Amino acid sequence: MFRKTLKKDPELFQNVADGLRRLYRTKLFPLEDTYRFHDFHSPALEDADFDNKPMVLLVGQYSTGKTTFIRHLMEKDFPGMRIGPEPTTDSFIAVMHGEQEGVIPGNALVVDPKKPFRKLNAFGNAFLNRFMCAQMPNPVLESISIIDTPGILSGEKQRISRGYDFAAVLEWFAERVDRIILLFDAHKLDISDEFSEVIRALKNHEDKMRVVLNKADQISTQQLMRVYGALMWSLGKIINTPEVVRVYIGSFWAQPLLVPDNRKLFEAEEQDLFADIQSLPRNAALRKLNDLIKRARLAKVQAYIISSLKKEMPNLFGKDSKKKELIANLGEIYQKIEKEHQISPGDFPNLSKMQELLNGQDFTKFSALKPKLLEAVEDMLANDIARLMAMVRQEEASMPSQAVKGGAFDGAMSGPFGHGYGEGASEGIDELEWIVGRDKPTYDEIFYTLSPIDGKVSGASAKKEMVKSKLPNTVLGKIWKLADVDKDGYLDDEEFALANHLIKVKLEGHELPAELPHHLVPPSKRELVTNEQ
């Protein structure tokens, strides 16, 4: 009944979150439930998983500055916050927006249907006693939530004393968050065994992963280059992807830089990281859509694996020996399913982990293949997802200004301390004199060697001079377009000086503006430009 309505009326979904929720409940959940997806991979999704704000997960060894990083973003302390050189954060803290400042303990948190944490009760009391939500009114938290995690330790003893599966909890969060930020301390770079294990647990979520090399102001430029190289080498061994993971270098707190040599680098890196975090609300719907597609593909493979094992089981005798044989030959079953159903090898779950989980299952209670359930998921992937993708684009277009605001994000944009202020094309932005005028006498000398007619040089004459910069034609074409303010196809002495100034800006490594800023418009053309506007 529902499927027919869905086909007839494509406007059924109110928004992307509503569409995802209904598709999950009606098409994907029945397949997951039938083939024990929740026992093997991930608990069922709740309504709050579709409605919650984008989440950022911070992961790192102790004393890498995770909690300080959160405080830096919000420019405010949060309830339950503890900072120190020793392992201070021993809990998972979800820092979220709330009208009243306070802490909600883990056991109360996992029964709240409005919070996306209900399924964490599966990790038991040892974990829930180490889980809390810090609520507070803060403009940054109006757009995103941040998950602070315990510092990762080295040594077997500390790992056992946690009393819960730390890597499994992180994996649970990794599936549901929008960004995973791995923090490293430039001052003491070592990757413990537990950290390597954690990074491997985050496998399949490399697209969400960003790396921050923090406290980089504590070492010299030469040391920083060595540390950066060592970090990239170590990460290359742990994260098995052909792409190089993005590493942001800086000092993410509001204290004076100890070694200020790399100030400009740190500012540019912080700006890039902030822009990445600020884009999360705008891309949240697309991320949820992407995660649902990943989940659907895995659920389909799960259905084929479980039904294949069921099919091979004998009705009466020798069930135990057959079960052992099937688990041992699971790799061959994977290959058979891969060929039969044209499934990519990357969609299959980890072989050894699957074998371990199958040991505790009763194969006789598995379900046989039900084509209708698979057809519903295929229909979802082929038709409904395309419709939702169009809705995502519409939602993004209707909310172009949706970005994280407040805290350090505002400071990074403000006045003369905004990134790039007074540099490149922005140089001279707040000066009374025309900045190009400083070097105009030099440019005039060149201008008059080009034999101007009626005070102007042609494009062909200007080109001979401009190509001496060795900049590509695409760049010089853009410079010509910006410099020919009156659009007459010729350059007068002011426009020629402006063209040379823009060439200098580009040669110094800065970007060209999309449109000519007002402070660069030649004085004699300002009235013309104002009238056009």
Coordinates of C-alpha atoms in Angstrom, one line a residue:
M1 CA 0.0 0.0 0.0
F2 CA 2.7 2.4 1.0
R3 CA 4.9 1.6 -2.0
K4 CA 2.0 2.4 -4.4
T5 CA 1.4 5.7 -2.7
L6 CA 5.2 6.4 -2.9
K7 CA 5.2 5.8 -6.7
K8 CA 2.0 7.9 -7.4
D9 CA 3.0 10.9 -5.3
P10 CA 6.6 12.0 -5.6
E11 CA 6.0 14.9 -3.3
L12 CA 5.3 12.6 -0.3
F13 CA 8.4 13.7 1.6
Q14 CA 8.3 17.0 3.5
N15 CA 12.1 17.3 3.6
V16 CA 15.3 15.2 3.2
A17 CA 15.3 14.1 6.9
D18 CA 11.7 13.0 6.7
G19 CA 12.3 11.1 3.4
L20 CA 15.4 9.3 4.8
R21 CA 13.5 8.3 7.9
R22 CA 10.5 6.9 6.0
L23 CA 12.6 5.1 3.4
Y24 CA 14.7 3.5 6.2
R25 CA 11.6 2.4 8.1
T26 CA 9.7 1.0 5.2
K27 CA 12.4 -0.4 2.9
L28 CA 15.7 -0.9 4.5
F29 CA 14.8 -1.8 8.1
P30 CA 12.8 -4.9 7.1
L31 CA 15.8 -6.3 5.3
E32 CA 18.2 -5.5 8.2
D33 CA 15.8 -7.1 10.7
T34 CA 15.3 -10.3 8.7
Y35 CA 19.1 -10.9 8.2
R36 CA 20.4 -10.0 11.7
F37 CA 22.2 -6.8 10.4
H38 CA 21.9 -5.3 13.9
D39 CA 23.7 -8.2 15.5
F40 CA 26.6 -8.1 13.1
H41 CA 27.1 -4.5 12.1
S42 CA 25.2 -1.6 13.6
P43 CA 22.1 -1.1 15.8
A44 CA 18.9 0.1 14.1
L45 CA 18.7 3.8 13.3
E46 CA 16.4 6.0 15.5
D47 CA 14.4 9.1 14.5
A48 CA 16.9 11.3 16.2
D49 CA 19.7 10.0 13.9
F50 CA 17.9 11.6 11.0
D51 CA 17.1 14.9 12.8
N52 CA 20.2 15.6 14.9
K53 CA 22.6 18.4 14.1
P54 CA 26.0 17.6 12.5
M55 CA 28.4 16.1 15.0
V56 CA 32.2 16.4 15.1
L57 CA 34.2 13.6 16.9
L58 CA 37.5 14.5 18.4
V59 CA 40.0 11.6 18.8
G60 CA 43.6 11.6 20.0
Q61 CA 46.1 10.5 22.6
Y62 CA 46.0 12.2 26.0
S63 CA 47.3 15.7 26.2
T64 CA 47.0 16.4 22.5
G65 CA 44.6 19.4 23.2
K66 CA 41.2 17.9 22.3
T67 CA 39.3 19.6 25.2
T68 CA 41.3 22.8 24.7
F69 CA 40.4 22.6 21.0
I70 CA 36.6 22.6 21.8
R71 CA 37.1 25.4 24.3
H72 CA 39.0 27.4 21.5
L73 CA 36.1 26.9 19.1
M74 CA 33.4 28.0 21.5
E75 CA 35.6 30.5 23.4
K76 CA 33.9 29.3 26.6
D77 CA 34.3 26.6 29.2
F78 CA 31.8 23.7 29.1
P79 CA 30.4 21.7 32.1
G80 CA 32.5 18.7 33.0
M81 CA 35.6 20.1 31.2
R82 CA 39.0 19.2 32.7
I83 CA 42.3 20.2 31.1
G84 CA 45.8 19.0 32.1
P85 CA 49.0 17.4 30.9
E86 CA 48.0 14.0 32.3
P87 CA 45.0 11.9 31.0
T88 CA 42.2 14.2 32.4
T89 CA 39.2 13.5 30.2
D90 CA 38.2 10.0 31.2
S91 CA 34.7 10.2 29.7
F92 CA 32.9 10.6 26.4
I93 CA 31.4 14.1 26.6
A94 CA 28.7 15.1 24.0
V95 CA 28.9 19.0 24.0
M96 CA 25.5 20.1 22.8
H97 CA 23.2 23.2 22.7
G98 CA 20.8 23.7 25.6
E99 CA 19.0 26.7 27.1
Q100 CA 20.3 25.8 30.6
E101 CA 23.9 24.9 31.4
G102 CA 24.4 21.5 33.0
V103 CA 25.4 17.9 32.7
I104 CA 23.2 14.9 31.8
P105 CA 24.7 11.5 32.9
G106 CA 25.0 8.6 30.5
N107 CA 22.2 6.4 31.9
A108 CA 19.6 9.3 31.6
L109 CA 21.0 10.3 28.2
V110 CA 20.4 6.9 26.5
V111 CA 16.7 6.9 27.4
D112 CA 16.1 10.4 25.9
P113 CA 14.3 9.9 22.5
K114 CA 15.3 13.4 21.4
K115 CA 19.0 12.6 21.6
P116 CA 20.7 10.3 19.1
F117 CA 22.4 8.1 21.7
R118 CA 19.7 5.5 22.7
K119 CA 21.5 2.5 21.1
L120 CA 24.7 3.2 23.2
N121 CA 23.0 1.4 26.1
A122 CA 24.3 -1.9 24.4
F123 CA 27.8 -1.0 25.7
G124 CA 26.7 -1.5 29.3
N125 CA 27.2 0.4 32.6
A126 CA 31.0 0.4 32.4
F127 CA 30.6 2.7 29.4
L128 CA 27.5 4.6 30.5
N129 CA 29.3 5.7 33.7
R130 CA 31.9 7.2 31.5
F131 CA 29.4 9.0 29.2
M132 CA 27.7 12.4 29.7
C133 CA 26.2 15.3 27.8
A134 CA 27.4 18.8 28.6
Q135 CA 24.6 21.2 27.6
M136 CA 25.0 25.0 27.3
P137 CA 23.8 28.0 25.3
N138 CA 26.5 28.8 22.8
P139 CA 26.1 30.1 19.2
V140 CA 28.6 27.5 17.8
L141 CA 26.5 24.7 19.3
E142 CA 23.4 26.0 17.6
S143 CA 24.8 24.5 14.3
I144 CA 27.0 21.6 15.4
S145 CA 27.5 19.2 18.4
I146 CA 31.0 18.1 19.4
I147 CA 32.0 14.8 21.0
D148 CA 35.1 14.9 23.3
T149 CA 36.7 11.5 23.9
P150 CA 39.0 10.0 26.6
G151 CA 42.7 10.4 25.7
I152 CA 44.0 7.2 24.1
L153 CA 46.5 5.5 26.2
S154 CA 49.5 3.2 25.5
G155 CA 50.0 -0.1 27.2
E156 CA 47.8 -3.1 27.7
K157 CA 47.0 -2.5 31.4
Q158 CA 45.1 0.8 30.8
R159 CA 43.2 -0.7 27.9
I160 CA 41.9 -3.6 29.9
S161 CA 41.0 -1.3 32.9
R162 CA 38.5 0.7 30.7
G163 CA 35.9 -2.1 31.2
Y164 CA 34.2 -1.6 27.8
D165 CA 35.2 -1.9 24.1
F166 CA 36.7 1.5 23.5
A167 CA 37.3 0.9 19.7
A168 CA 33.8 -0.4 19.2
V169 CA 32.3 2.8 20.9
L170 CA 34.4 5.0 18.6
E171 CA 33.2 3.0 15.6
W172 CA 29.6 3.5 16.7
F173 CA 30.2 7.3 16.8
A174 CA 32.2 7.3 13.6
E175 CA 29.1 5.9 11.7
R176 CA 26.9 8.7 12.9
V177 CA 29.2 11.8 13.0
D178 CA 29.8 14.2 10.1
R179 CA 33.5 14.8 10.8
I180 CA 36.2 12.9 12.6
I181 CA 39.2 15.0 13.7
L182 CA 42.3 13.1 14.8
L183 CA 44.6 15.3 16.9
F184 CA 48.3 14.8 17.2
D185 CA 50.8 16.7 19.4
A186 CA 53.7 18.0 17.3
H187 CA 55.8 18.1 20.5
K188 CA 55.6 14.4 21.3
L189 CA 54.6 12.5 18.2
D190 CA 54.2 8.8 18.9
I191 CA 51.3 6.6 17.8
S192 CA 50.5 4.0 20.5
D193 CA 49.2 0.5 19.7
E194 CA 45.7 1.5 21.0
F195 CA 45.7 4.6 18.7
S196 CA 46.6 2.4 15.7
E197 CA 43.8 0.1 16.6
V198 CA 41.4 3.0 16.9
I199 CA 42.4 4.4 13.6
R200 CA 41.8 1.0 12.0
A201 CA 38.4 0.8 13.7
L202 CA 37.5 4.0 11.8
K203 CA 38.1 2.3 8.5
N204 CA 35.4 2.9 5.9
H205 CA 35.0 6.5 7.3
E206 CA 38.2 8.0 5.8
D207 CA 36.0 10.5 3.9
K208 CA 35.0 12.0 7.2
M209 CA 38.5 12.0 8.6
R210 CA 40.7 15.1 9.1
V211 CA 44.1 15.3 10.9
V212 CA 45.2 18.2 13.1
L213 CA 48.9 18.5 14.0
N214 CA 48.4 20.6 17.1
K215 CA 50.9 22.6 19.3
A216 CA 53.0 23.2 16.2
D217 CA 54.1 26.6 17.6
Q218 CA 56.3 24.8 20.2
I219 CA 58.9 23.7 17.7
S220 CA 61.1 25.3 15.1
T221 CA 60.3 25.3 11.3
Q222 CA 63.0 22.7 10.7
Q223 CA 61.7 20.4 13.4
L224 CA 58.1 20.9 12.2
M225 CA 59.0 19.7 8.7
R226 CA 60.5 16.5 10.2
V227 CA 57.5 15.9 12.5
Y228 CA 55.1 16.5 9.6
G229 CA 57.0 14.0 7.4
A230 CA 57.1 11.4 10.2
L231 CA 53.3 11.9 10.8
M232 CA 52.5 11.4 7.1
W233 CA 54.7 8.3 7.0
S234 CA 53.0 6.8 10.1
L235 CA 49.5 7.6 8.9
G236 CA 50.3 6.1 5.5
K237 CA 51.0 2.7 7.2
I238 CA 47.8 2.8 9.2
I239 CA 45.2 4.4 6.8
N240 CA 45.2 2.3 3.7
T241 CA 43.9 4.7 1.2
P242 CA 45.5 5.9 -2.1
E243 CA 44.6 9.5 -1.2
V244 CA 46.8 11.4 1.3
V245 CA 44.7 12.4 4.4
R246 CA 44.5 16.2 4.9
V247 CA 46.6 17.4 7.8
Y248 CA 46.0 20.9 9.3
I249 CA 49.0 22.3 11.1
G250 CA 48.6 24.9 13.9
S251 CA 48.2 25.9 17.5
F252 CA 44.6 25.6 18.3
W253 CA 44.1 27.6 21.4
A254 CA 44.0 31.3 22.3
Q255 CA 47.5 31.7 23.8
P256 CA 50.6 33.6 22.3
L257 CA 52.6 31.5 19.9
L258 CA 55.8 30.2 21.5
V259 CA 57.7 30.1 18.1
P260 CA 56.0 32.8 15.9
D261 CA 58.0 32.0 12.7
N262 CA 55.1 30.1 11.1
R263 CA 52.3 32.5 12.0
K264 CA 51.0 32.9 8.4
L265 CA 51.0 29.2 7.9
F266 CA 49.0 28.6 11.1
E267 CA 46.5 31.3 10.2
A268 CA 45.9 29.8 6.7
E269 CA 45.6 26.3 8.1
E270 CA 43.2 27.4 10.8
Q271 CA 41.1 29.2 8.2
D272 CA 40.9 26.1 6.0
L273 CA 39.9 23.9 9.0
F274 CA 37.3 26.4 10.1
A275 CA 35.9 26.5 6.6
D276 CA 35.7 22.7 6.6
I277 CA 33.8 22.7 9.9
Q278 CA 31.5 25.6 8.9
S279 CA 30.4 23.7 5.8
L280 CA 29.0 20.8 7.9
P281 CA 25.5 22.1 8.4
R282 CA 25.2 22.8 4.7
N283 CA 26.3 19.3 3.8
A284 CA 24.6 17.4 6.6
A285 CA 21.7 16.1 4.5
L286 CA 24.0 14.8 1.8
R287 CA 26.2 13.1 4.4
K288 CA 23.1 11.3 5.9
L289 CA 22.0 10.3 2.4
N290 CA 25.5 9.0 1.7
D291 CA 25.6 7.0 4.9
L292 CA 22.2 5.4 4.2
I293 CA 23.4 4.3 0.8
K294 CA 26.5 2.7 2.4
R295 CA 24.3 1.0 5.0
A296 CA 21.9 -0.3 2.3
R297 CA 24.8 -1.8 0.3
L298 CA 26.2 -3.6 3.4
A299 CA 22.7 -4.8 4.3
K300 CA 22.2 -6.3 0.9
V301 CA 25.5 -8.2 1.2
Q302 CA 24.5 -9.3 4.7
A303 CA 21.3 -10.8 3.3
Y304 CA 23.2 -12.7 0.7
I305 CA 25.7 -14.1 3.2
I306 CA 23.1 -15.1 5.8
S307 CA 20.8 -16.7 3.2
S308 CA 23.7 -18.6 1.6
L309 CA 24.7 -20.0 5.0
K310 CA 21.1 -21.0 5.7
K311 CA 20.9 -22.8 2.3
E312 CA 24.0 -24.9 3.0
M313 CA 22.8 -26.1 6.5
P314 CA 21.6 -29.7 6.7
N315 CA 18.1 -30.3 8.0
L316 CA 18.9 -33.0 10.6
F317 CA 22.4 -34.2 11.3
G318 CA 25.9 -32.8 11.3
K319 CA 24.8 -29.2 11.9
D320 CA 27.8 -28.3 14.2
S321 CA 30.4 -29.7 11.8
K322 CA 28.8 -28.0 8.8
K323 CA 28.7 -24.7 10.7
K324 CA 32.5 -24.9 11.4
E325 CA 33.1 -25.8 7.8
L326 CA 31.1 -22.9 6.5
I327 CA 32.8 -20.4 8.8
A328 CA 36.2 -21.7 7.7
N329 CA 35.2 -21.4 4.0
L330 CA 33.6 -18.0 4.4
G331 CA 36.1 -16.4 2.0
E332 CA 34.9 -18.8 -0.8
I333 CA 31.3 -17.9 0.0
Y334 CA 32.2 -14.2 -0.4
Q335 CA 33.7 -14.9 -3.8
K336 CA 30.7 -16.9 -4.9
I337 CA 28.3 -14.1 -3.9
E338 CA 30.5 -11.5 -5.5
K339 CA 30.4 -13.3 -8.9
E340 CA 26.7 -14.3 -8.7
H341 CA 25.3 -10.9 -7.8
Q342 CA 28.0 -8.6 -9.3
I343 CA 28.9 -7.0 -6.0
S344 CA 32.1 -5.0 -5.4
P345 CA 34.7 -6.7 -3.1
G346 CA 34.7 -3.4 -1.1
D347 CA 31.1 -3.9 0.0
F348 CA 31.8 -7.0 2.0
P349 CA 32.4 -6.9 5.7
N350 CA 35.8 -7.8 7.3
L351 CA 36.3 -11.5 6.9
S352 CA 37.9 -12.4 10.2
K353 CA 35.4 -10.2 12.2
M354 CA 32.5 -11.8 10.4
Q355 CA 33.9 -15.3 11.2
E356 CA 34.2 -14.4 14.8
L357 CA 30.6 -13.1 15.0
L358 CA 29.2 -16.1 13.2
N359 CA 30.7 -18.5 15.8
G360 CA 28.0 -17.4 18.3
Q361 CA 25.1 -17.7 16.0
D362 CA 22.6 -20.5 15.4
F363 CA 22.6 -21.0 11.6
T364 CA 19.3 -23.0 11.6
K365 CA 17.5 -19.8 12.7
F366 CA 18.8 -17.8 9.8
S367 CA 16.3 -16.7 7.1
A368 CA 16.3 -17.9 3.5
L369 CA 16.5 -15.4 0.7
K370 CA 13.4 -13.2 0.3
P371 CA 13.6 -11.5 -3.1
K372 CA 10.8 -9.0 -2.2
L373 CA 12.9 -7.5 0.6
L374 CA 15.9 -7.1 -1.7
E375 CA 13.7 -5.6 -4.4
A376 CA 12.4 -2.9 -2.0
V377 CA 16.0 -1.9 -1.2
E378 CA 17.0 -2.0 -4.9
D379 CA 14.0 0.3 -5.7
M380 CA 15.1 2.6 -2.9
L381 CA 18.6 2.9 -4.3
A382 CA 17.5 3.2 -7.9
N383 CA 14.6 5.6 -7.6
D384 CA 13.9 7.1 -4.2
I385 CA 17.5 8.1 -3.5
A386 CA 17.6 10.1 -6.8
R387 CA 14.5 12.0 -5.8
L388 CA 16.0 12.8 -2.4
M389 CA 19.3 13.9 -4.1
A390 CA 17.2 16.5 -6.0
M391 CA 15.6 17.6 -2.7
V392 CA 19.1 17.9 -1.1
R393 CA 20.1 20.4 -3.8
Q394 CA 16.9 22.3 -3.3
E395 CA 17.4 22.5 0.5
E396 CA 21.0 23.6 0.0
A397 CA 20.0 26.3 -2.4
S398 CA 17.3 27.6 0.0
M399 CA 19.8 27.8 2.9
P400 CA 23.0 29.2 1.3
S401 CA 24.1 31.1 4.5
Q402 CA 23.8 28.0 6.7
A403 CA 27.2 27.9 8.4
V404 CA 28.6 27.6 11.9
K405 CA 28.8 31.0 13.6
G406 CA 30.0 32.4 16.9
G407 CA 33.1 31.7 19.0
A408 CA 36.5 31.5 17.2
F409 CA 34.7 31.3 13.8
D410 CA 33.7 35.0 14.2
G411 CA 37.2 36.0 15.4
A412 CA 38.7 34.5 12.2
M413 CA 36.6 36.8 10.1
S414 CA 36.8 40.1 11.9
G415 CA 38.2 43.3 10.4
P416 CA 41.9 43.6 9.8
F417 CA 42.5 40.2 11.5
G418 CA 40.5 38.3 9.0
H419 CA 42.5 35.9 6.8
G420 CA 44.4 37.7 4.0
Y421 CA 43.4 41.2 5.1
G422 CA 45.9 43.7 3.8
E423 CA 47.7 41.1 1.6
G424 CA 47.6 40.4 -2.1
A425 CA 44.7 42.1 -3.8
S426 CA 43.5 43.3 -0.3
E427 CA 46.7 45.4 0.2
G428 CA 45.8 49.1 0.6
I429 CA 42.2 48.3 1.4
D430 CA 42.0 50.8 4.2
E431 CA 44.5 53.4 2.9
L432 CA 43.4 56.8 1.5
E433 CA 45.9 56.8 -1.4
W434 CA 45.5 54.4 -4.4
I435 CA 47.9 51.5 -3.5
V436 CA 48.9 51.1 -7.2
G437 CA 50.1 54.7 -7.3
R438 CA 53.2 53.8 -5.3
D439 CA 54.8 51.9 -8.2
K440 CA 53.0 53.8 -11.0
P441 CA 56.1 55.8 -12.0
T442 CA 57.9 52.5 -12.8
Y443 CA 54.9 51.2 -14.8
D444 CA 54.6 54.6 -16.6
E445 CA 58.1 54.2 -18.0
I446 CA 57.2 50.9 -19.5
F447 CA 53.8 52.2 -20.7
Y448 CA 55.4 55.0 -22.7
T449 CA 57.8 52.6 -24.5
L450 CA 54.7 50.9 -25.9
S451 CA 53.9 54.0 -28.1
P452 CA 50.4 54.8 -26.7
I453 CA 47.9 56.4 -29.1
D454 CA 45.6 59.0 -27.5
G455 CA 46.9 58.0 -24.1
K456 CA 46.1 54.3 -24.6
V457 CA 47.8 51.0 -25.6
S458 CA 46.1 48.3 -27.6
G459 CA 45.6 44.7 -26.4
A460 CA 48.4 43.5 -28.7
S461 CA 50.9 46.0 -27.4
A462 CA 50.0 45.3 -23.7
K463 CA 50.2 41.5 -24.3
K464 CA 53.9 41.7 -25.5
E465 CA 54.7 43.3 -22.1
M466 CA 52.4 41.2 -19.9
V467 CA 53.6 37.8 -21.2
K468 CA 57.1 38.7 -19.9
S469 CA 55.7 37.7 -16.4
K470 CA 55.5 34.1 -17.8
L471 CA 52.1 33.7 -16.3
P472 CA 49.7 31.4 -18.3
N473 CA 47.3 33.0 -20.7
T474 CA 44.3 32.0 -18.6
V475 CA 45.6 34.1 -15.7
L476 CA 46.7 37.0 -17.9
G477 CA 43.3 37.0 -19.6
K478 CA 41.7 37.4 -16.1
I479 CA 44.1 40.2 -15.3
W480 CA 43.2 42.0 -18.5
K481 CA 39.5 41.7 -17.8
L482 CA 40.0 43.2 -14.3
A483 CA 42.3 46.0 -15.5
D484 CA 40.2 47.1 -18.5
V485 CA 37.8 48.9 -16.1
D486 CA 36.0 50.9 -18.8
K487 CA 35.7 47.8 -21.1
D488 CA 36.9 49.6 -24.2
G489 CA 39.5 47.0 -25.2
Y490 CA 42.5 49.4 -24.5
L491 CA 44.5 50.3 -21.4
D492 CA 45.3 53.8 -20.3
D493 CA 48.2 54.6 -18.0
E494 CA 46.2 53.9 -14.8
E495 CA 44.7 50.7 -16.1
F496 CA 48.1 49.5 -17.4
A497 CA 49.6 50.2 -13.9
L498 CA 46.7 48.2 -12.4
A499 CA 47.4 45.3 -14.7
N500 CA 51.0 45.2 -13.6
H501 CA 50.0 45.5 -9.9
L502 CA 47.7 42.4 -10.3
I503 CA 50.5 40.5 -12.1
K504 CA 52.7 41.3 -9.0
V505 CA 49.9 40.1 -6.7
K506 CA 49.8 36.8 -8.6
L507 CA 53.6 36.4 -8.8
E508 CA 53.7 36.8 -5.0
G509 CA 51.5 33.7 -4.6
H510 CA 48.2 35.4 -3.9
E511 CA 44.8 34.7 -5.6
L512 CA 43.2 37.2 -7.9
P513 CA 39.8 38.6 -6.9
A514 CA 36.7 37.5 -8.8
E515 CA 35.8 41.2 -9.2
L516 CA 37.9 44.3 -8.9
P517 CA 37.7 45.6 -5.3
H518 CA 36.8 49.3 -4.9
H519 CA 40.2 50.3 -3.4
L520 CA 42.0 49.0 -6.6
V521 CA 39.7 50.9 -9.1
P522 CA 41.8 53.7 -10.7
P523 CA 40.8 57.1 -9.2
S524 CA 39.7 58.5 -12.6
K525 CA 37.3 55.5 -13.1
R526 CA 35.7 55.4 -9.6
E527 CA 32.7 57.6 -10.7
L528 CA 32.2 55.4 -13.7
V529 CA 32.1 52.2 -11.6
T530 CA 29.8 53.8 -9.0
N531 CA 27.3 54.8 -11.7
E532 CA 27.4 51.3 -13.2
Q533 CA 26.5 49.8 -9.9

